Coordinates of C-alpha atoms and ligand atoms in Angstrom, one line a residue:
M1 CA 103.6 64.4 128.2
P2 CA 100.7 64.1 130.1
N3 CA 99.4 67.6 129.7
E4 CA 100.0 68.1 126.5
Y5 CA 97.0 69.1 123.9
D6 CA 96.0 69.3 120.9
I7 CA 93.8 72.0 121.6
V8 CA 93.3 73.9 124.8
V9 CA 89.7 76.4 125.4
I10 CA 89.8 79.3 128.0
G11 CA 86.2 79.7 128.3
A12 CA 83.2 77.2 128.0
G13 CA 80.7 79.1 127.1
P14 CA 78.7 79.1 123.7
A15 CA 81.7 80.1 121.9
G16 CA 84.2 77.6 124.1
Y17 CA 82.2 75.1 124.5
A18 CA 81.1 74.3 121.0
A19 CA 84.6 74.6 120.1
A20 CA 86.0 72.1 122.8
I21 CA 83.1 69.4 121.7
R22 CA 83.3 70.0 117.5
A23 CA 87.9 69.8 118.3
A24 CA 87.0 66.0 120.4
Q25 CA 84.4 64.7 117.7
L26 CA 87.0 65.5 115.3
G27 CA 89.3 63.3 117.0
M28 CA 91.8 66.1 118.5
R29 CA 92.8 65.5 122.2
T30 CA 90.9 68.5 123.7
A31 CA 90.6 70.6 127.4
C32 CA 88.3 73.5 128.4
I33 CA 88.6 75.5 131.2
D34 CA 86.2 77.5 132.8
K35 CA 86.8 79.2 136.0
A36 CA 82.8 80.2 136.6
L37 CA 81.5 78.9 140.1
D38 CA 77.4 79.0 140.5
R39 CA 75.8 80.2 143.7
E40 CA 76.7 77.3 145.6
G41 CA 80.5 77.9 144.7
N42 CA 79.9 74.5 142.4
P43 CA 82.2 74.6 138.8
T44 CA 80.2 75.8 136.1
L45 CA 79.6 75.4 132.5
G46 CA 78.3 77.5 129.8
G47 CA 79.3 80.8 130.1
T48 CA 76.8 83.4 130.4
C49 CA 74.6 82.0 128.4
L50 CA 73.6 78.9 130.0
N51 CA 74.0 80.7 134.0
W52 CA 73.2 84.8 133.6
G53 CA 72.8 85.6 130.2
C54 CA 70.3 83.3 127.1
I55 CA 68.6 80.8 129.3
P56 CA 68.2 82.3 132.5
S57 CA 66.2 85.5 130.8
K58 CA 64.3 83.2 128.5
A59 CA 62.9 81.3 131.2
L60 CA 61.0 84.4 133.2
L61 CA 60.5 86.1 130.3
D62 CA 58.2 83.1 129.4
A63 CA 56.9 82.7 133.0
S64 CA 56.2 86.1 132.6
H65 CA 54.3 86.2 129.4
K66 CA 52.1 83.6 131.2
Y67 CA 51.6 85.4 133.5
M68 CA 50.8 88.4 131.6
E69 CA 48.5 86.6 129.4
A70 CA 46.2 85.1 131.9
A71 CA 45.8 88.3 133.6
H72 CA 45.1 90.3 130.6
Q73 CA 44.2 88.1 127.9
F74 CA 42.3 85.5 129.1
D75 CA 39.2 87.4 129.6
E76 CA 39.5 88.2 125.6
V77 CA 39.1 84.3 124.4
G78 CA 36.6 83.5 126.8
I79 CA 38.3 82.1 129.7
G80 CA 38.3 83.7 133.2
V81 CA 40.6 83.0 135.7
E82 CA 39.9 83.9 139.4
G83 CA 42.9 84.0 142.1
L84 CA 46.0 84.9 139.5
S85 CA 48.8 85.0 141.6
V86 CA 52.6 85.0 141.5
D87 CA 55.2 83.3 143.3
V88 CA 58.4 84.5 142.8
A89 CA 60.5 82.1 144.6
K90 CA 58.6 79.4 142.8
M91 CA 59.3 81.5 139.3
M92 CA 62.8 81.7 140.2
Q93 CA 63.8 77.5 141.0
R94 CA 62.2 76.9 138.0
K95 CA 64.6 78.9 136.1
D96 CA 67.2 77.7 138.2
G97 CA 65.8 74.1 137.2
V98 CA 66.4 75.0 133.9
V99 CA 69.8 76.5 133.9
A100 CA 71.0 73.3 136.2
K101 CA 69.6 70.8 133.3
L102 CA 72.3 72.8 131.0
T103 CA 74.6 73.4 132.8
A104 CA 74.9 69.8 133.2
G105 CA 74.0 68.6 129.7
I106 CA 77.4 70.6 128.9
G107 CA 79.6 68.1 131.5
M108 CA 78.2 65.4 129.9
L109 CA 78.2 66.7 126.3
F110 CA 82.1 66.4 127.5
D111 CA 82.4 63.4 128.9
G112 CA 80.7 61.8 125.6
N113 CA 82.7 63.5 123.5
G114 CA 86.2 62.9 125.6
V115 CA 86.6 66.8 126.1
V116 CA 89.1 67.3 129.7
S117 CA 87.0 69.7 131.2
L118 CA 89.7 71.7 134.5
P119 CA 88.1 74.0 136.3
G120 CA 90.0 76.9 136.9
S121 CA 91.1 79.6 135.2
G122 CA 93.4 79.5 132.2
R123 CA 96.6 82.4 131.0
L124 CA 98.2 82.2 127.6
L125 CA 101.6 82.5 128.3
A126 CA 104.0 82.6 125.1
H127 CA 104.3 79.7 122.4
K128 CA 101.3 78.7 123.2
H129 CA 101.4 77.3 126.8
V130 CA 98.8 77.9 129.1
E131 CA 98.7 78.1 132.9
Y132 CA 96.1 76.6 135.3
T133 CA 95.1 77.5 138.1
T134 CA 92.5 75.1 139.6
H135 CA 90.4 76.5 142.1
E136 CA 92.3 75.2 144.7
G137 CA 95.2 77.6 143.8
E138 CA 97.5 74.6 142.1
V139 CA 99.2 75.8 139.2
T140 CA 100.2 73.6 136.3
E141 CA 101.8 74.4 132.7
L142 CA 99.7 72.5 130.1
A143 CA 101.1 72.5 126.6
A144 CA 99.0 72.7 123.2
E145 CA 99.0 72.7 119.2
H146 CA 96.0 75.6 119.1
V147 CA 94.7 77.4 121.5
I148 CA 91.5 78.5 121.7
L149 CA 90.4 81.7 123.9
A150 CA 86.8 82.5 124.7
P151 CA 86.7 84.5 127.7
G152 CA 83.6 86.1 127.2
S153 CA 82.5 89.5 128.3
V154 CA 80.9 91.3 131.5
P155 CA 78.5 93.7 132.0
M156 CA 79.7 97.2 131.8
E157 CA 79.4 99.6 134.6
I158 CA 79.9 103.1 134.7
D159 CA 81.2 105.8 137.2
P160 CA 78.4 107.4 138.6
V161 CA 76.4 104.8 139.2
P162 CA 78.4 102.0 141.1
L163 CA 76.6 98.7 141.7
V164 CA 74.9 97.9 145.7
P165 CA 73.6 93.9 146.0
D166 CA 70.3 93.1 145.5
V167 CA 69.3 97.0 145.0
V168 CA 71.2 98.5 142.5
V169 CA 72.5 95.4 139.4
D170 CA 73.6 94.7 136.2
S171 CA 71.3 92.0 134.6
A172 CA 72.9 88.9 136.4
G173 CA 71.6 90.7 139.6
A174 CA 68.2 91.5 137.9
L175 CA 68.3 87.5 137.6
E176 CA 67.9 87.1 141.3
F177 CA 65.2 89.9 142.7
E178 CA 63.0 87.7 145.6
E179 CA 60.1 89.9 145.1
V180 CA 58.3 92.1 142.2
P181 CA 59.8 95.3 143.0
P182 CA 56.8 98.1 142.6
R183 CA 59.4 100.7 141.1
L184 CA 61.6 99.3 139.0
G185 CA 64.5 101.5 137.1
V186 CA 66.9 100.2 134.2
I187 CA 69.4 102.6 132.6
G188 CA 69.6 101.3 129.0
A189 CA 66.7 100.8 126.7
G190 CA 69.2 98.3 125.0
V191 CA 68.0 94.9 124.3
I192 CA 69.0 93.3 127.7
G193 CA 67.2 96.7 129.3
L194 CA 64.0 95.5 127.0
E195 CA 63.6 92.8 127.4
L196 CA 64.6 92.5 131.5
G197 CA 62.1 95.5 131.3
S198 CA 59.3 93.7 130.4
V199 CA 60.4 90.2 132.6
W200 CA 59.1 93.2 135.9
C201 CA 56.6 95.5 133.9
R202 CA 54.7 92.2 133.4
L203 CA 54.6 90.9 137.2
G204 CA 53.6 94.6 138.2
S205 CA 56.4 96.6 138.2
E206 CA 56.0 100.2 137.3
V207 CA 59.1 100.1 135.2
V208 CA 61.1 103.2 133.3
L209 CA 64.1 103.0 130.9
L210 CA 66.3 105.8 130.4
E211 CA 68.1 105.7 127.9
A212 CA 71.0 108.0 126.9
L213 CA 70.3 108.1 122.7
D214 CA 67.5 110.0 121.1
E215 CA 66.9 107.4 118.5
F216 CA 64.8 104.1 119.7
L217 CA 67.1 100.6 118.6
P218 CA 68.9 102.6 116.1
I219 CA 70.2 99.2 115.3
A220 CA 66.8 98.2 114.5
D221 CA 65.0 98.8 111.2
Q222 CA 63.7 103.0 111.8
R223 CA 60.3 101.2 110.6
I224 CA 60.2 99.0 113.5
A225 CA 61.8 100.4 115.9
R226 CA 58.6 102.8 115.6
D227 CA 56.0 100.2 116.2
A228 CA 57.4 98.4 118.5
L229 CA 58.6 101.6 121.2
R230 CA 55.0 102.6 120.5
A231 CA 53.8 98.6 121.3
F232 CA 56.4 98.9 125.2
G233 CA 54.8 102.0 125.9
R234 CA 51.3 100.9 125.5
Q235 CA 52.7 97.7 127.8
G236 CA 53.9 99.9 130.5
L237 CA 57.5 100.8 129.6
D238 CA 57.8 103.8 130.4
I239 CA 60.9 104.6 127.5
R240 CA 62.7 108.1 128.4
L241 CA 64.7 108.7 125.5
G242 CA 67.9 111.7 125.1
T243 CA 67.8 110.7 129.3
R244 CA 71.3 111.1 130.8
V245 CA 71.8 109.4 134.4
T246 CA 74.0 111.7 136.3
G247 CA 73.9 109.6 139.5
A248 CA 72.1 107.6 142.5
S249 CA 71.7 107.1 145.9
V250 CA 70.7 104.6 147.8
K251 CA 68.5 105.4 150.8
G252 CA 66.8 103.6 153.4
R253 CA 67.3 100.4 155.0
G254 CA 66.9 96.4 154.6
K255 CA 63.4 95.8 152.5
K256 CA 62.9 99.0 152.6
K257 CA 66.2 101.1 150.3
Q258 CA 65.3 102.9 147.9
V259 CA 67.0 104.9 144.9
D260 CA 67.0 108.0 143.8
V261 CA 68.8 108.0 140.2
G262 CA 69.4 111.5 139.0
Y263 CA 69.4 111.9 135.1
Q264 CA 69.1 114.9 132.6
D265 CA 66.8 115.1 129.8
K266 CA 66.7 118.6 127.3
D267 CA 64.1 120.2 130.3
G268 CA 67.1 120.0 132.6
E269 CA 67.8 117.8 135.5
H270 CA 65.2 115.1 137.1
T271 CA 65.6 112.2 140.2
L272 CA 63.5 109.4 139.8
T273 CA 63.2 107.2 142.7
V274 CA 62.8 102.9 142.4
D275 CA 63.0 100.5 144.4
K276 CA 65.8 98.4 142.7
L277 CA 67.8 100.4 139.7
I278 CA 69.5 97.3 136.6
V279 CA 72.1 98.8 134.7
A280 CA 72.2 97.6 131.2
V281 CA 74.4 100.2 129.4
G282 CA 76.0 97.1 127.6
R283 CA 78.6 94.6 127.9
R284 CA 82.7 94.6 127.4
P285 CA 85.1 92.0 126.3
Y286 CA 86.6 90.6 129.7
T287 CA 90.5 89.9 129.2
E288 CA 91.7 90.3 133.1
G289 CA 94.4 87.8 133.4
L290 CA 94.4 86.5 130.3
L291 CA 97.1 87.2 128.4
A292 CA 100.6 87.1 129.9
P293 CA 102.7 89.5 129.0
D294 CA 104.2 88.0 126.2
S295 CA 101.0 86.1 125.0
G296 CA 101.4 87.7 121.7
V297 CA 98.3 88.1 121.6
N298 CA 97.1 91.6 120.4
L299 CA 93.8 94.0 122.1
D300 CA 92.1 96.2 119.2
E301 CA 91.3 100.1 120.1
R302 CA 88.2 98.8 122.0
G303 CA 89.8 96.2 123.9
F304 CA 88.9 93.4 122.6
L305 CA 91.3 90.2 121.5
Y306 CA 92.6 91.3 117.9
V307 CA 91.4 88.6 115.6
N308 CA 90.9 88.7 111.7
D309 CA 88.0 87.1 109.7
L310 CA 88.9 83.1 110.9
C311 CA 89.3 84.5 114.6
E312 CA 93.4 84.1 114.2
T313 CA 95.2 86.3 116.9
D314 CA 98.5 88.1 116.3
A315 CA 100.1 84.7 117.8
P316 CA 100.3 81.7 115.9
D317 CA 97.9 78.3 116.0
V318 CA 96.2 80.9 118.7
Y319 CA 92.4 81.8 118.3
A320 CA 89.9 83.7 120.1
V321 CA 86.1 83.9 119.4
G322 CA 83.0 84.6 120.7
D323 CA 82.4 88.3 122.8
V324 CA 85.5 88.8 123.1
V325 CA 86.3 89.2 119.5
R326 CA 84.6 92.0 117.1
G327 CA 80.6 91.8 116.1
P328 CA 77.9 91.3 118.0
M329 CA 77.8 89.6 121.5
L330 CA 75.4 86.8 120.4
A331 CA 75.7 83.3 122.0
H332 CA 75.0 81.9 118.1
K333 CA 77.8 84.2 116.7
G334 CA 80.5 82.7 119.0
A335 CA 79.3 79.3 119.1
E336 CA 80.2 79.5 115.4
E337 CA 83.4 81.1 114.9
G338 CA 83.9 78.4 117.7
V339 CA 83.1 75.5 115.3
M340 CA 84.4 76.9 112.4
V341 CA 88.4 77.1 114.5
A342 CA 87.8 73.8 115.0
E343 CA 87.2 72.7 111.8
R344 CA 89.5 74.8 110.2
I345 CA 92.5 73.9 112.8
A346 CA 91.4 69.7 111.4
G347 CA 92.2 70.8 107.9
H348 CA 88.3 72.0 106.8
K349 CA 88.1 75.6 105.2
P350 CA 84.7 76.5 106.2
M351 CA 83.7 81.1 107.2
V352 CA 81.5 82.4 109.0
N353 CA 78.9 84.6 107.1
Y354 CA 78.7 87.4 109.0
E355 CA 75.9 89.0 107.0
C356 CA 73.4 86.7 107.9
I357 CA 73.5 86.6 112.0
P358 CA 70.6 86.7 113.0
N359 CA 69.2 89.1 115.7
V360 CA 66.9 88.9 118.6
I361 CA 64.9 90.9 121.0
Y362 CA 62.7 88.4 123.0
T363 CA 60.4 91.0 123.7
H364 CA 56.4 90.4 122.9
P365 CA 55.7 90.8 120.9
E366 CA 59.1 90.1 119.7
I367 CA 62.0 91.9 117.4
A368 CA 64.2 90.0 114.8
W369 CA 65.9 90.7 111.9
V370 CA 68.8 89.7 109.4
G371 CA 70.9 91.7 106.5
K372 CA 70.8 95.3 106.2
T373 CA 68.1 97.8 107.2
E374 CA 66.0 100.2 105.4
Q375 CA 68.5 102.6 107.0
D376 CA 71.5 101.4 106.4
L377 CA 70.7 101.1 102.3
K378 CA 69.8 104.5 102.2
A379 CA 73.6 105.5 103.7
D380 CA 74.6 103.0 101.3
G381 CA 72.9 105.0 98.5
E382 CA 71.8 101.3 97.4
A383 CA 68.5 101.3 95.5
Y384 CA 66.4 98.9 97.2
S385 CA 62.5 97.1 96.8
V386 CA 60.7 96.7 99.9
G387 CA 57.9 94.0 100.8
T388 CA 55.9 94.6 104.3
F389 CA 53.0 92.2 105.8
P390 CA 51.2 92.8 108.7
Y391 CA 50.4 90.2 111.1
A392 CA 46.6 91.4 111.3
A393 CA 46.1 90.4 108.0
N394 CA 47.5 87.1 108.9
G395 CA 44.9 84.5 110.3
R396 CA 46.6 82.4 112.6
A397 CA 47.7 85.4 114.1
L398 CA 44.2 87.0 114.7
A399 CA 43.3 83.2 115.7
A400 CA 45.8 82.8 118.6
N401 CA 45.0 86.9 119.3
D402 CA 48.0 87.4 118.7
A403 CA 48.7 90.3 115.6
E404 CA 50.3 92.9 116.4
G405 CA 53.4 93.6 114.3
M406 CA 54.6 93.3 110.8
V407 CA 57.1 91.6 108.7
K408 CA 59.0 93.3 106.0
I409 CA 62.1 92.8 103.4
V410 CA 64.1 94.6 101.5
A411 CA 65.6 93.2 98.2
E412 CA 68.1 94.9 96.3
E413 CA 66.3 96.4 93.0
E414 CA 68.1 95.4 90.3
T415 CA 68.3 91.4 91.2
D416 CA 65.3 90.9 93.9
R417 CA 68.4 89.7 95.6
I418 CA 67.0 89.5 99.7
L419 CA 69.4 92.4 101.7
G420 CA 67.3 91.9 104.9
V421 CA 64.6 90.9 106.8
H422 CA 62.7 92.3 109.7
V423 CA 60.0 90.7 111.5
F424 CA 58.6 92.7 114.7
G425 CA 56.1 90.1 116.2
P426 CA 54.6 86.9 118.2
Q427 CA 57.4 84.1 117.1
A428 CA 59.3 86.4 115.1
S429 CA 63.1 84.3 116.3
E430 CA 61.5 81.6 115.0
L431 CA 60.6 83.0 111.7
I432 CA 64.0 85.0 110.8
G433 CA 65.4 81.1 111.0
Q434 CA 64.0 81.0 107.3
A435 CA 65.1 84.3 106.4
V436 CA 68.6 83.3 107.7
I437 CA 68.2 80.2 105.3
A438 CA 66.5 82.3 102.2
M439 CA 69.9 84.5 102.1
E440 CA 72.3 82.1 103.2
F441 CA 71.1 80.3 99.8
E442 CA 71.1 84.0 98.4
A443 CA 66.9 83.6 97.2
S444 CA 65.8 86.5 95.4
A445 CA 62.3 87.5 97.4
E446 CA 60.8 86.0 94.0
D447 CA 61.9 82.5 95.1
I448 CA 60.3 82.7 98.8
G449 CA 57.7 84.1 96.3
L450 CA 57.5 80.9 94.9
T451 CA 57.7 78.9 97.9
M452 CA 54.9 77.5 99.6
F453 CA 53.7 78.2 103.4
A454 CA 51.3 75.8 105.4
H455 CA 48.3 77.2 105.8
P456 CA 47.4 78.7 108.7
T457 CA 50.9 79.6 110.6
L458 CA 52.8 83.0 111.1
A459 CA 54.9 81.9 108.2
E460 CA 53.0 82.9 106.0
A461 CA 53.6 86.8 106.7
V462 CA 56.8 86.2 106.1
H463 CA 55.8 84.6 102.5
E464 CA 53.3 87.7 101.6
A465 CA 56.0 90.2 102.6
A466 CA 57.9 88.6 99.9
L467 CA 55.4 88.8 97.6
A468 CA 54.7 92.3 98.4
V469 CA 58.5 93.0 97.0
G470 CA 57.0 92.8 93.8
G471 CA 53.5 94.2 94.6
R472 CA 51.8 90.7 94.1
A473 CA 50.8 90.4 98.0
I474 CA 47.1 88.3 97.9
H475 CA 45.4 89.7 101.4
M476 CA 46.7 92.7 101.3
V477 CA 45.7 95.3 98.6
N478 CA 49.2 96.2 97.1
R479 CA 50.3 99.7 96.4
K480 CA 52.4 98.6 93.6
R481 CA 50.4 95.7 91.1
R482 CA 52.7 93.8 88.7
Ligands
FAD503 P1 80.6 83.5 127.6 O1 79.4 83.0 127.6 O2 80.7 85.2 128.4 O3 81.6 82.7 128.6 C1 82.9 83.0 128.5 C2 83.6 81.6 130.1 O4 84.7 81.8 129.9 C3 83.0 82.4 131.2 O5 82.2 81.1 131.7 C4 83.8 82.6 131.7 O6 84.0 82.4 133.0 C5 85.1 81.7 131.4 N1 86.3 82.7 131.3 C6 87.3 83.4 131.4 N2 88.1 84.5 131.9 C7 88.6 82.7 131.7 C8 90.0 82.6 132.1 N3 91.3 83.3 132.1 N4 89.9 81.2 132.7 C9 89.1 80.4 132.6 N5 87.8 80.5 132.0 C10 87.6 82.2 131.7 N6 72.8 86.0 123.0 C11 71.6 85.8 122.6 O7 72.7 85.0 121.1 N7 70.9 85.7 122.7 C12 70.2 85.8 124.1 O8 68.8 86.1 124.1 C13 70.8 86.3 124.5 N8 70.4 87.1 126.2 C14 71.2 87.7 127.0 C15 70.2 87.8 128.2 C16 71.4 88.3 129.7 C17 70.7 88.3 130.3 C18 72.6 88.7 128.6 C19 73.7 89.0 129.6 C20 74.3 88.4 127.5 C21 72.4 87.4 126.7 N9 73.6 87.0 125.2 C22 72.4 87.1 124.6 C23 74.4 87.0 125.4 C24 75.2 85.8 125.3 O9 75.2 85.4 126.7 C25 76.7 86.3 125.0 O10 77.1 86.4 123.4 C26 77.5 84.4 125.4 O11 77.4 84.2 126.4 C27 78.7 84.6 124.7 O12 79.4 83.4 125.0 P2 81.1 83.5 125.1 O13 81.1 81.6 124.9 O14 81.7 84.7 123.8 O15 81.2 83.7 126.2
AMP504 P1 72.6 97.3 124.3 O1 74.3 97.6 123.4 O2 72.1 96.6 123.6 O3 73.1 96.5 126.2 O4 72.5 98.4 124.9 C1 72.7 99.2 126.1 C2 72.3 100.8 126.5 O5 72.2 101.8 127.4 C3 72.8 101.7 124.6 O6 71.5 102.2 124.1 C4 73.0 102.8 125.7 O7 72.3 103.8 124.7 C5 72.8 103.2 126.4 N1 73.9 103.8 127.7 C6 74.4 104.0 127.9 N2 75.3 104.6 129.1 C7 74.3 105.1 128.8 C8 73.8 105.8 130.2 N3 74.8 106.6 131.2 N4 72.4 106.5 130.6 C9 71.7 106.1 129.5 N5 71.6 105.0 128.9 C10 72.8 104.7 128.4

């Protein structure tokens, strides 16, 4: 039967495409269905991450950071710039070029590895059958030995603030503005709100972030969150905590449209008028049209596909990976799950270590962490030691005129095993990889202390923070000395 596969994957985001590529590498006849279309209406691979998420946001974060440095920091290092300007259309064009290169790259990887790419939608039927509908509406039924569901997630919306094209937008819309909005509102000061708010703030928008919680970034280490809140405030991000948005109405016409945003805080009701409003209140699993009633796959109470630690659903030989299942909504977490499932189907025995997932917020300075925060350890009643080291005492950071932030390491008091590493500073996203490796190998803080780091590098701050756990940092006066 021609439509029979060892594996059918639904979704070609990082979770689905990694699963499909690995499965094909392992010799399995693999097909991957994805229904995403780009702006021109052509099928595109790579899911949210490549098309509307990680990659385009980083292209704009990097471009806007370069502008911010040229506008505000070049002068400090003796470089004069005259006639500096922002060409938003060109910036967007470059971002779109990066996306096009990477999404086409997934197509080449599918071809090179023998993954059959099926543009259109997939729906899981009973007994591992998948209904495949092309964009032209042609329906076929595929039979598979194993099915991997990787349909990802979509932005959450809130009832009081319906989206209005080009004015009240979600994260995808915020990556498409045609000019710098003079005043920008962002609902939600989480990871996505902070990244998108930073892009437009650097390019000249007055940015107000309205965040319902009283605490800033509760998932991050609270010492680091406090420092970051101050730093972002100095950059011009007006972050208003404890504010609940109650409504938004669009006024004016054409390019002159504005939004009145109503919100409440402890002092009462307020209205904020902005030119654009981004709704960045989180994402939800996307399961619309995915499951036939008799598919055998169940959802959990929050609407995620229910899976165990091995990403097995309640239906035999049907797996689910990525944003659509429990755990942090991160591309690398989904990709590791996809690879694990493909390898387990091939008879290998890998597992995903959910204790060791790096988290990054690509502001400047960046925030990155892995493992437990100090507040987690306090809540669990665990005895721990802390070592911190400021970027301000790191030679490379000072030489680069980029010395805000710190590295903080928490280790089990009795064994010195590293339990968490938290970095706020330039290149935190790169430094955290070293911490992940150390934690995967169950290193102690002393193990990192005994390791030699190249000088001068930002990574020396990780070395010194590890030494500081034992009171032995060299370039800092230690509070405890051993
Ligand atoms: P997705 O990437 O959402 O892919 C799912 C795919 O499945 C989509 O292409 C969809 O069209 C397709 N699909 C769904 N249902 C069907 C169906 N029934 N039939 C056929 N196809 C279907 N994560 C990070 O790790 N780092 C970052 O820096 C980062 N930045 C982000 C920035 C923004 C602005 C956003 C929005 C997200 C960001 N993320 C980041 C999150 C990251 O994009 C997601 O965690 C990741 O894309 C999830 O991968 P996935 O494969 O599970 O799902
Ligand atoms: P994240 O989950 O990191 O994308 O962050 C989303 C943020 O949006 C969280 O910090 C939420 O507290 C916040 N949020 C959710 N709903 C609202 C709302 N109605 N008004 C303001 N902030 C909100």
